[in-house]
CSV table of C-alpha atoms in Angstrom, one decimal:
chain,number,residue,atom,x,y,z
M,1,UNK,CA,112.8,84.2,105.1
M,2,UNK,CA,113.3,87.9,103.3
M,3,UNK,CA,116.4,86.7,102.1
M,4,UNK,CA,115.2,83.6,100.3
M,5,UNK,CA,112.3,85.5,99.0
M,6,UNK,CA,114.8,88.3,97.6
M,7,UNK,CA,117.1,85.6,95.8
M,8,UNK,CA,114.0,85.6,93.5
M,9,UNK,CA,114.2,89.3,93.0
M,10,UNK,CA,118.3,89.0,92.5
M,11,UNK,CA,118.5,86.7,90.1
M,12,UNK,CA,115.3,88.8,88.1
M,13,UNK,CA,117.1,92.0,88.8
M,14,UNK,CA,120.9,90.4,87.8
M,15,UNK,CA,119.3,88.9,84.2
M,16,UNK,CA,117.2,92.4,83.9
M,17,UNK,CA,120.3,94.6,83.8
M,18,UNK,CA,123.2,92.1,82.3
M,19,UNK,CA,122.8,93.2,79.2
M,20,UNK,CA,123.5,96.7,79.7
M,21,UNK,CA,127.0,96.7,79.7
M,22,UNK,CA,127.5,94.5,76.2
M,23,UNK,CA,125.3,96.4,74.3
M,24,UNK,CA,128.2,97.6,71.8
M,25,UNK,CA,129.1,93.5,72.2
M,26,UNK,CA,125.4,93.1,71.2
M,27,UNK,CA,125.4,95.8,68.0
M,28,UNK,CA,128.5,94.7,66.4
M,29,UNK,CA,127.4,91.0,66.5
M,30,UNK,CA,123.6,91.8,65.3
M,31,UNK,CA,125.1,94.1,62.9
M,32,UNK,CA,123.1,97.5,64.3
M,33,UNK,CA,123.3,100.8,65.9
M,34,UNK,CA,124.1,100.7,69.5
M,35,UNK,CA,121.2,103.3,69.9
M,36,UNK,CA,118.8,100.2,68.0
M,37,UNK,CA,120.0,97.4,70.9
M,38,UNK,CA,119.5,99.3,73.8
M,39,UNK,CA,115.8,99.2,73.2
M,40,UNK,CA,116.4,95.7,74.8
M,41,UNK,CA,115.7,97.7,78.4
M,42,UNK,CA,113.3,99.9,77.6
M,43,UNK,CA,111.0,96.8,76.3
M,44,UNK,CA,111.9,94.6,79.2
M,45,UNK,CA,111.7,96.9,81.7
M,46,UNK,CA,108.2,99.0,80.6
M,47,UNK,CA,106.7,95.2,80.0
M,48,UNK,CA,107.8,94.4,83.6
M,49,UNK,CA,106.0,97.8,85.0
M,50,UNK,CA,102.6,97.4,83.3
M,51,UNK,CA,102.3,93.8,84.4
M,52,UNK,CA,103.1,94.4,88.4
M,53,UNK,CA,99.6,96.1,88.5
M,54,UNK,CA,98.0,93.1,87.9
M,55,UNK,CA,99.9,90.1,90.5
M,56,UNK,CA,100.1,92.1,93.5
M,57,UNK,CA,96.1,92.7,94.3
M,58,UNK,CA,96.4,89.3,92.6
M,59,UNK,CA,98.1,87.5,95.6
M,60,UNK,CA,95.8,89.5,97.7
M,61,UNK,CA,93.6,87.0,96.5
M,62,UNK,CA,95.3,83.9,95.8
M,63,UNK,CA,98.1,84.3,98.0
M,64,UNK,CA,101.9,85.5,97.4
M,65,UNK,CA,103.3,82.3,97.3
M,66,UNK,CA,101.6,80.7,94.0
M,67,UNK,CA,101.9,84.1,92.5
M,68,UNK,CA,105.8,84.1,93.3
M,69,UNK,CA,105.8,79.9,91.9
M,70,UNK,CA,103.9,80.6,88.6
M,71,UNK,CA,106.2,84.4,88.3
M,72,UNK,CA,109.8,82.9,89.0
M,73,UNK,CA,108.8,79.7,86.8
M,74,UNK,CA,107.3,81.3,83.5
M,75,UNK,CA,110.7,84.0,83.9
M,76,UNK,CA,113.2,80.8,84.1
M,77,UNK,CA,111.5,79.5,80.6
M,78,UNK,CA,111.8,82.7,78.5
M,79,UNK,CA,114.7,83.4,80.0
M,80,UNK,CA,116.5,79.8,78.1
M,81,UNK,CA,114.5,80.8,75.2
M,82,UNK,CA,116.0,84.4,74.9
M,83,UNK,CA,119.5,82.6,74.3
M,84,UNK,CA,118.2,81.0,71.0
M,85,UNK,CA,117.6,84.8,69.5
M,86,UNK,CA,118.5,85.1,66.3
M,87,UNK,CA,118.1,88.6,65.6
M,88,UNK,CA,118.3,92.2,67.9
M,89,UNK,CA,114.0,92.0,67.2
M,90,UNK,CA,113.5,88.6,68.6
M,91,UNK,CA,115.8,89.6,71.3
M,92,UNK,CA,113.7,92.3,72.0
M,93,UNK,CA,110.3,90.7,72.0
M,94,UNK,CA,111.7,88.1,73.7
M,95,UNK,CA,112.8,90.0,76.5
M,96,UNK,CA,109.3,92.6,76.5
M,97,UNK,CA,107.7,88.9,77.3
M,98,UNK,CA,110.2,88.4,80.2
M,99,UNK,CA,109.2,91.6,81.5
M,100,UNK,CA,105.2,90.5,81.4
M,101,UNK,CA,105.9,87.2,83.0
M,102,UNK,CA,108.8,88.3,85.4
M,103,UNK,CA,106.9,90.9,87.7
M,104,UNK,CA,104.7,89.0,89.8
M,105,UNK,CA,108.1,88.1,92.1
M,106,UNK,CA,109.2,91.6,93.6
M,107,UNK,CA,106.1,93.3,94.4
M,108,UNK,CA,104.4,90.3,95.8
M,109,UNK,CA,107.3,89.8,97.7
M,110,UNK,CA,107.2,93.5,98.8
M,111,UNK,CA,103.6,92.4,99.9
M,112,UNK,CA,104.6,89.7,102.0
M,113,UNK,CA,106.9,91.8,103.6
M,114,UNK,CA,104.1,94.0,104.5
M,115,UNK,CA,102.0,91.0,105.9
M,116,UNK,CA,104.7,90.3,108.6
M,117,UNK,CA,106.7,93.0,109.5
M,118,UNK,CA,105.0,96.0,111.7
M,119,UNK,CA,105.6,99.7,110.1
M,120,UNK,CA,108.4,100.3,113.0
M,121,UNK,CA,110.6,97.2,111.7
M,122,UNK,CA,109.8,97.3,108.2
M,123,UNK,CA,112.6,99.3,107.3
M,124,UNK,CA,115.0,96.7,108.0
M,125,UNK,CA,113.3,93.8,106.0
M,126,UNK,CA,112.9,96.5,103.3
M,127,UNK,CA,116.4,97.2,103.5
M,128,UNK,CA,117.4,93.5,103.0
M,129,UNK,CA,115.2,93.2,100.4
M,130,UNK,CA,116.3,96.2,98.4
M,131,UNK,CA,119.9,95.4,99.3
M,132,UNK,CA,119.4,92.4,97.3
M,133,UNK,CA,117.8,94.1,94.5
M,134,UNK,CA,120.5,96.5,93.8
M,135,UNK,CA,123.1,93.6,94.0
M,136,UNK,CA,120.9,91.6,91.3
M,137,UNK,CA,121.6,94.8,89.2
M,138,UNK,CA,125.2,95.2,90.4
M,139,UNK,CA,126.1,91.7,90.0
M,140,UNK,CA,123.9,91.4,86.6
M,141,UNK,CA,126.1,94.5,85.2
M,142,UNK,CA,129.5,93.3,85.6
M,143,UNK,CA,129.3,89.7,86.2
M,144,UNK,CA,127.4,89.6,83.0
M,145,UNK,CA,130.1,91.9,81.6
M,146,UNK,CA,132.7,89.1,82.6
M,147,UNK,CA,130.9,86.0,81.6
M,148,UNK,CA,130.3,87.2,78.5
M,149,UNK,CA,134.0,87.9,77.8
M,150,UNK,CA,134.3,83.9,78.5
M,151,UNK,CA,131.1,82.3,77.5
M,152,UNK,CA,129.6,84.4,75.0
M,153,UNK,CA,126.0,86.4,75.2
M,154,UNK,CA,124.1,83.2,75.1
M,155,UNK,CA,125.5,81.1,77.5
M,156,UNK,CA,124.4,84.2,79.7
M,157,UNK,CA,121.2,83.8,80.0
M,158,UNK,CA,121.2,80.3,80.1
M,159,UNK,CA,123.1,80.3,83.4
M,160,UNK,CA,120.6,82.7,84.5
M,161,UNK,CA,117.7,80.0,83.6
M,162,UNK,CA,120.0,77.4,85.7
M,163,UNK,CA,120.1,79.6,89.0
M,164,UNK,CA,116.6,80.9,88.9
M,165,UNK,CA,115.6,77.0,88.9
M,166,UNK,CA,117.6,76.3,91.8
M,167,UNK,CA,116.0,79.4,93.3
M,168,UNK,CA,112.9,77.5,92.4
M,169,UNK,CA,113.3,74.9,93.9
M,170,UNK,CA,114.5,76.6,97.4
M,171,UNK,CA,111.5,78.3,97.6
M,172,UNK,CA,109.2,74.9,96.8
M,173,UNK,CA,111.4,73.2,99.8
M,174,UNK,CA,110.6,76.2,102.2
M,175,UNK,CA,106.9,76.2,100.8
M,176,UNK,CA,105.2,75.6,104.3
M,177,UNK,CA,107.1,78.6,105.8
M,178,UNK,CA,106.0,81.1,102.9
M,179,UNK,CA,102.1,80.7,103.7
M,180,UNK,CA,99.9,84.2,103.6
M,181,UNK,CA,98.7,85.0,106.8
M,182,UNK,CA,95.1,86.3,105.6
M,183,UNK,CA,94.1,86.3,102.2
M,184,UNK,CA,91.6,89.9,100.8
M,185,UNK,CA,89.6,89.6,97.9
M,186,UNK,CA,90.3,91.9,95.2
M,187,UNK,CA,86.6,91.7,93.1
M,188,UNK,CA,86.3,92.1,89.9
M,189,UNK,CA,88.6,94.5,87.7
M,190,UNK,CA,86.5,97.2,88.0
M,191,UNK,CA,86.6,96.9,91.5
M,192,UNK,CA,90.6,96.6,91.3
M,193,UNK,CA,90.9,99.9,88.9
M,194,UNK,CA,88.6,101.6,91.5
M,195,UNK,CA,90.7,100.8,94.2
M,196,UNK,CA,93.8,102.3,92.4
M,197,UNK,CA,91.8,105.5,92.1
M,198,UNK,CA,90.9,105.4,95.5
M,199,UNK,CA,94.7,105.1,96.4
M,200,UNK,CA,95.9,108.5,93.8
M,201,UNK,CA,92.8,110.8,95.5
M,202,UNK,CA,95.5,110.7,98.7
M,203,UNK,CA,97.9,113.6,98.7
M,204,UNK,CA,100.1,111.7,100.3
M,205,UNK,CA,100.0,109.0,98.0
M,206,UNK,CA,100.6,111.2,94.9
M,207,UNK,CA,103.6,113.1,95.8
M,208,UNK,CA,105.1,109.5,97.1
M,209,UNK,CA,104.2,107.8,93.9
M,210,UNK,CA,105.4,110.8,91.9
M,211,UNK,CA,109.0,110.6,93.6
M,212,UNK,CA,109.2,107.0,93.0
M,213,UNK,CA,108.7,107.3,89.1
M,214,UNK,CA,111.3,110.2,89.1
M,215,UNK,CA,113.5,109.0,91.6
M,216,UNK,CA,113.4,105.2,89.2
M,217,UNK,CA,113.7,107.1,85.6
M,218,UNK,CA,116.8,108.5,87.4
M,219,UNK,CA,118.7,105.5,88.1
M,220,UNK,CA,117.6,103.3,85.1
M,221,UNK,CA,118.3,105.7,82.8
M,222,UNK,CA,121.8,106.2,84.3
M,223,UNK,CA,123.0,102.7,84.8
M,224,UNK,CA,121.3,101.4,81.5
M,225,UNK,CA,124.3,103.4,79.9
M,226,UNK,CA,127.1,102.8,82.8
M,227,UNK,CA,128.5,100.1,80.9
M,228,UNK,CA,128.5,102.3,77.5
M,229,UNK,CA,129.9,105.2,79.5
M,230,UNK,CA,133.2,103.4,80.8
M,231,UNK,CA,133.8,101.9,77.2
M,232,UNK,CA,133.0,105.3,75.6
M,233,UNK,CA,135.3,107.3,78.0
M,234,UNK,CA,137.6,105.0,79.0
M,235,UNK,CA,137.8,102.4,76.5
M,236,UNK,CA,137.5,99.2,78.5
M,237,UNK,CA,136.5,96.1,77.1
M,238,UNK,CA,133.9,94.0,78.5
M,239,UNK,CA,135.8,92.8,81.4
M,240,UNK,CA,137.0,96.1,82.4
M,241,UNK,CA,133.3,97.4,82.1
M,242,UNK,CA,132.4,94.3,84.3
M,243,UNK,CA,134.9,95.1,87.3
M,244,UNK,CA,134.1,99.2,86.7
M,245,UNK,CA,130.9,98.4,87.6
M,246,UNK,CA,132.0,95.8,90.8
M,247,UNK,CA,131.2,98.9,93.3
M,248,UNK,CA,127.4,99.4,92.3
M,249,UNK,CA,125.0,97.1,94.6
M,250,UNK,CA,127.9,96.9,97.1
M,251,UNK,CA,126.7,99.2,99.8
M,252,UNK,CA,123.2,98.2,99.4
M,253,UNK,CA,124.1,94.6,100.0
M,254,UNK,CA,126.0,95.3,103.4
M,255,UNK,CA,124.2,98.6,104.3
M,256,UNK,CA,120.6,97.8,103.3
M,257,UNK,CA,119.6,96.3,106.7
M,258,UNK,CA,121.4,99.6,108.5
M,259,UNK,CA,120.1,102.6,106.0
M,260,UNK,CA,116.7,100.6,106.8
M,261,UNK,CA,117.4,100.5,110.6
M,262,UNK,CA,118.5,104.4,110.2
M,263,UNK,CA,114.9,105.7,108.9
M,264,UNK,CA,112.9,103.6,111.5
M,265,UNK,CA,115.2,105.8,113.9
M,266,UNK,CA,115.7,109.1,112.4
M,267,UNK,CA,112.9,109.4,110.0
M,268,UNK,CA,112.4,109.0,106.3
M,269,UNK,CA,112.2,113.0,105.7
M,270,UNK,CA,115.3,113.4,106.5
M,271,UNK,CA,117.0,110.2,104.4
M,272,UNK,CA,115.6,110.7,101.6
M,273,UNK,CA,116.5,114.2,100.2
M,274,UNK,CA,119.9,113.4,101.4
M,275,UNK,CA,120.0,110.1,99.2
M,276,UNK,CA,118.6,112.1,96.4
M,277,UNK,CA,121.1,114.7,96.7
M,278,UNK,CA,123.8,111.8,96.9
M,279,UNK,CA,122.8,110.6,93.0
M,280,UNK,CA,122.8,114.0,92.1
M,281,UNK,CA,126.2,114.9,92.8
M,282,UNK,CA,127.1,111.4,92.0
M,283,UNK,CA,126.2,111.8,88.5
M,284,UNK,CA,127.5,115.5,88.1
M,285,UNK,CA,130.9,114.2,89.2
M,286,UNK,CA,130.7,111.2,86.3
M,287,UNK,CA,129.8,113.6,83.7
M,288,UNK,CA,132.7,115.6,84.7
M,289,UNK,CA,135.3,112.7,83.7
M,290,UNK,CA,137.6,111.9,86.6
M,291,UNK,CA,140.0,109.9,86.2
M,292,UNK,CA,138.9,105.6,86.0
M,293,UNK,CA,139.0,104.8,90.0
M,294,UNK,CA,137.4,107.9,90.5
M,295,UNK,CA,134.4,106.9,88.5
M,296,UNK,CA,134.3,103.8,90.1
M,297,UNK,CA,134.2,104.7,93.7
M,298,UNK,CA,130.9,107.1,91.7
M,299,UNK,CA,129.2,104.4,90.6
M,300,UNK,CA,129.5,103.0,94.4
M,301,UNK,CA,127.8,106.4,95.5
M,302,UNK,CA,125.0,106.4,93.5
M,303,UNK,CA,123.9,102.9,94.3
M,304,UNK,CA,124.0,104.0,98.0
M,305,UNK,CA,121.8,107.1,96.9
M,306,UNK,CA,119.7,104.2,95.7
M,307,UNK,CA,119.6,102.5,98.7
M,308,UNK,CA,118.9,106.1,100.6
M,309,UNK,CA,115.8,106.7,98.6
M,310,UNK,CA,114.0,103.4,97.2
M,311,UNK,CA,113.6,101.2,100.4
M,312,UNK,CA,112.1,104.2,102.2
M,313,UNK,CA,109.6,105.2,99.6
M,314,UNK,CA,108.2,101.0,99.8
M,315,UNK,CA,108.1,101.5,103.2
M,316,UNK,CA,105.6,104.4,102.7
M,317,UNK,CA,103.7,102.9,100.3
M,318,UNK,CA,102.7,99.8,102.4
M,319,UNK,CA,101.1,102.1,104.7
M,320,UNK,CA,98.8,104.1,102.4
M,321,UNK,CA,96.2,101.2,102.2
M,322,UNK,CA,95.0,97.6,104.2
M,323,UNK,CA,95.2,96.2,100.5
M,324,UNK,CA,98.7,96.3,100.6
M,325,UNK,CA,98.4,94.7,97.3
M,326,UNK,CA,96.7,97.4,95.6
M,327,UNK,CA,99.8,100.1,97.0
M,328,UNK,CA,102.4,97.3,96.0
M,329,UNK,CA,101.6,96.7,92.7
M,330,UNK,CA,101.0,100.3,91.7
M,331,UNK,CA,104.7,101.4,93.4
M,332,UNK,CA,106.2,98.6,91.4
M,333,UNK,CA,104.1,100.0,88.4
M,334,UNK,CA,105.3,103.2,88.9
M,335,UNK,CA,108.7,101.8,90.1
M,336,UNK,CA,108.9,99.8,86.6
M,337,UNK,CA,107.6,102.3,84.7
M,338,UNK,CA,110.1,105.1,85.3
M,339,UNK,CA,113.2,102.6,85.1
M,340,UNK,CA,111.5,101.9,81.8
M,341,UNK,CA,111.0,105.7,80.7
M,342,UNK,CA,114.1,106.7,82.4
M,343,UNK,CA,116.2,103.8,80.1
M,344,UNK,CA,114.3,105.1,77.0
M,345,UNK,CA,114.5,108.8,77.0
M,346,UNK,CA,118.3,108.4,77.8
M,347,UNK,CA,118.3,106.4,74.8
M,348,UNK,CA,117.0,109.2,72.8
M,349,UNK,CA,119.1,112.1,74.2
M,350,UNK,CA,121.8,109.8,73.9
M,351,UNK,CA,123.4,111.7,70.7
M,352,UNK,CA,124.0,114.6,72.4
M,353,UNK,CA,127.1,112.7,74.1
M,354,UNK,CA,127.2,110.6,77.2
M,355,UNK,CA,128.6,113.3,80.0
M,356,UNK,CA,126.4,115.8,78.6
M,357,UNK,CA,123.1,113.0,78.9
M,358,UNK,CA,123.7,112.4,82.3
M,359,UNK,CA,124.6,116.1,83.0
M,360,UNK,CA,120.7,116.9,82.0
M,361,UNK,CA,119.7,113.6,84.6
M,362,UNK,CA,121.7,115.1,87.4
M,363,UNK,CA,120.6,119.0,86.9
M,364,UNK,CA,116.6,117.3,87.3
M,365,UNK,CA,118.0,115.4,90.3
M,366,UNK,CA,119.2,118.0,91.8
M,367,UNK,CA,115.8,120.3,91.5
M,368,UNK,CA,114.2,117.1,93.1
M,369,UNK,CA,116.4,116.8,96.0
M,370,UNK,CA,115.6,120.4,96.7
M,371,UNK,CA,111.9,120.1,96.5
M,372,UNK,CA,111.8,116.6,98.7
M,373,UNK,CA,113.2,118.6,101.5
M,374,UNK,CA,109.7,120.4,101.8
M,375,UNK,CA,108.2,117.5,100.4
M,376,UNK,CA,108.6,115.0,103.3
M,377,UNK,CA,109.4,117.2,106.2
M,378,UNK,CA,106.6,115.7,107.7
M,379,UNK,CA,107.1,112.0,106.8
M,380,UNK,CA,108.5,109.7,109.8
């Protein structure tokens, strides 16, 4: 059952970051700056943040499953629509509405996670489900690298639009077996803001939420420009890009479940500063330019940082509050919010050269993987 639910989050994830490689592909065939396109994550992924606050206490109420329906179906429409854009604008808008109507699908399945898994197994759902995010953003990067070499930009996102209806109807078939065990009420909006409040007066709470926004503005802002960074260093085209790009999503997909399995066992203070000390390094190496395969076997490393880090922090969170919805959808606010920030301040440091842009990411990685040490020393 996590693994049907996550093919929703996959094929979100896999259409969220597909575009990142072809952005020069994108400003030569709009006729602008490469710096202009690449708001295209930024807007879609700031869009998707701001409205994760609002469906998870909102499946609190109503239940995950319609939340997930109404989420999954509203993303397959604009999705279609987006391959009709006939300027880098629409594209943008086009894809900032994505992001509002996209994000009901990963936090509320995050929730449901919570709902049926106890805190001493979570890890391993959390893993799965995490696994398959970071292969949606693998598989979105260089498969959408490929097809677009073959079917043009277009044709991309309608294929997306085809799959996530087949997802759709998957998860209409298994309806009966996707049924909320209790439902909360979440009041009025008042009462929901309050109850967000609530949450940030825990200590615990802050310095959890705080990692996740720095620990997201790390990666986003990193991979949004993976695809720019081979074709910039090592001048690949976009099916060399795609197959650079193969490794990230890899070990999440086939270690998720383990690296879950690991911190139920060991402890979360003691995986996480190593993970963020993996993306760290990861990233210092990149800027360095090794040679191509070098890179590559990188790019594999700091997905598995990814996978060290991001499963363990959701695992936290859906223990901070009984309305796991109210924790949920401020982590995947937070979550959202720095891949968003993370995307757009790379954007705008971006002149100062690629190696030397992720050089300034890794050197504030690095200062965070030293302070999480003392950070979570207590966190199990």
């Amino acid at each position: 059952m996590v693994a049907i639910l996550s093919l929703g989050t996959f094929i979100i994830f896999f259409q969220g970051f597909m575009v990142a490689p072809i952005l020069p592909q994108l400003s030569e065939h709009f006729h602008v700056t490469v710096r202009h396109v690449s708001f295209i994550e930024p807007a879609y992924l700031l869009s998707y943040g701001v409205s994760t606050l609002f469906y998870a206490p909102l499946s609190d109420r109503y239940g995950r499953f319609p939340v997930i329906v109404f989420s999954l179906s509203g993303f397959i429409l604009i999705t279609a629509m987006t391959g009709l854009a006939g300027s880098v604008d629409q594209l943008i808008f086009l894809r900032l509405l994505t992001g509002l109507i996209a994000g009901g699908v990963a936090p509320t399945t995050i929730g449901w996670i919570g709902d049926h898994f106890p805190y001493e197994k979570r890890g391993h759902a959390l893993g799965i489900f995490f696994g398959f995010m970071a292969a949606g953003t693998a598989f979105g990067s260089s498969a959408g690298a490929l097809l677009t070499a073959f079917v043009g930009w277009r044709s991309l996102f309608w294929i997306v639009a085809l799959l996530g209806v087949l997802i759709l109807l998957l998860l209409l078939f298994k309806r009966k077996e996707f049924l909320q065990r209790h439902n909360q009420t979440i009041g009025s909006l008042r009462n929901m803001i309050t109850a967000y409040i609530d949450l940030l007066k825990l200590p615990r709470a802050r310095r959890t939420y705080t990692y996740v926004l720095l620990n997201s503005m790390f990666h986003s802002g990193i991979f949004a420009w993976t695809g720019y960074f081979f074709f910039e260093n090592y001048q690949l085209n976009e099916k060399g890009v795609g197959l650079a790009l193969l490794g990230y999503g890899i070990p999440g997909l086939f270690l998720g479940p383990y690296l879950g399995k690991m911190a139920d066992r060991y402890g979360r203070n003691r995986i996480i500063p190593m993970g963020i000390t993996l993306g760290a390094l990861s990233v210092v190496l990149l800027s360095l330019h090794y040679p191509l395969m070098v890179s590559c076997l990188l790019i594999a490393a700091l997905s598995l940082a990814f996978d060290m880090t991001h499963p363990l922090f959701a695992a936290i969170i859906t223990t901070l509050s009984e309305r796991k919805g109210v924790a949920i959808g401020l982590f995947a606010f937070v979550m959202f919010m720095g891949y968003g920030l993370g995307s757009l301040i790379l954007s705008l440091i971006i002149d100062l050269g690629t190696n030397q842009s992720f050089l300034v990411f890794a050197l504030g990685a690095a200062a965070g993987a030293a302070l999480s040490i003392l950070t979570f020393k207590n966190e199990k």
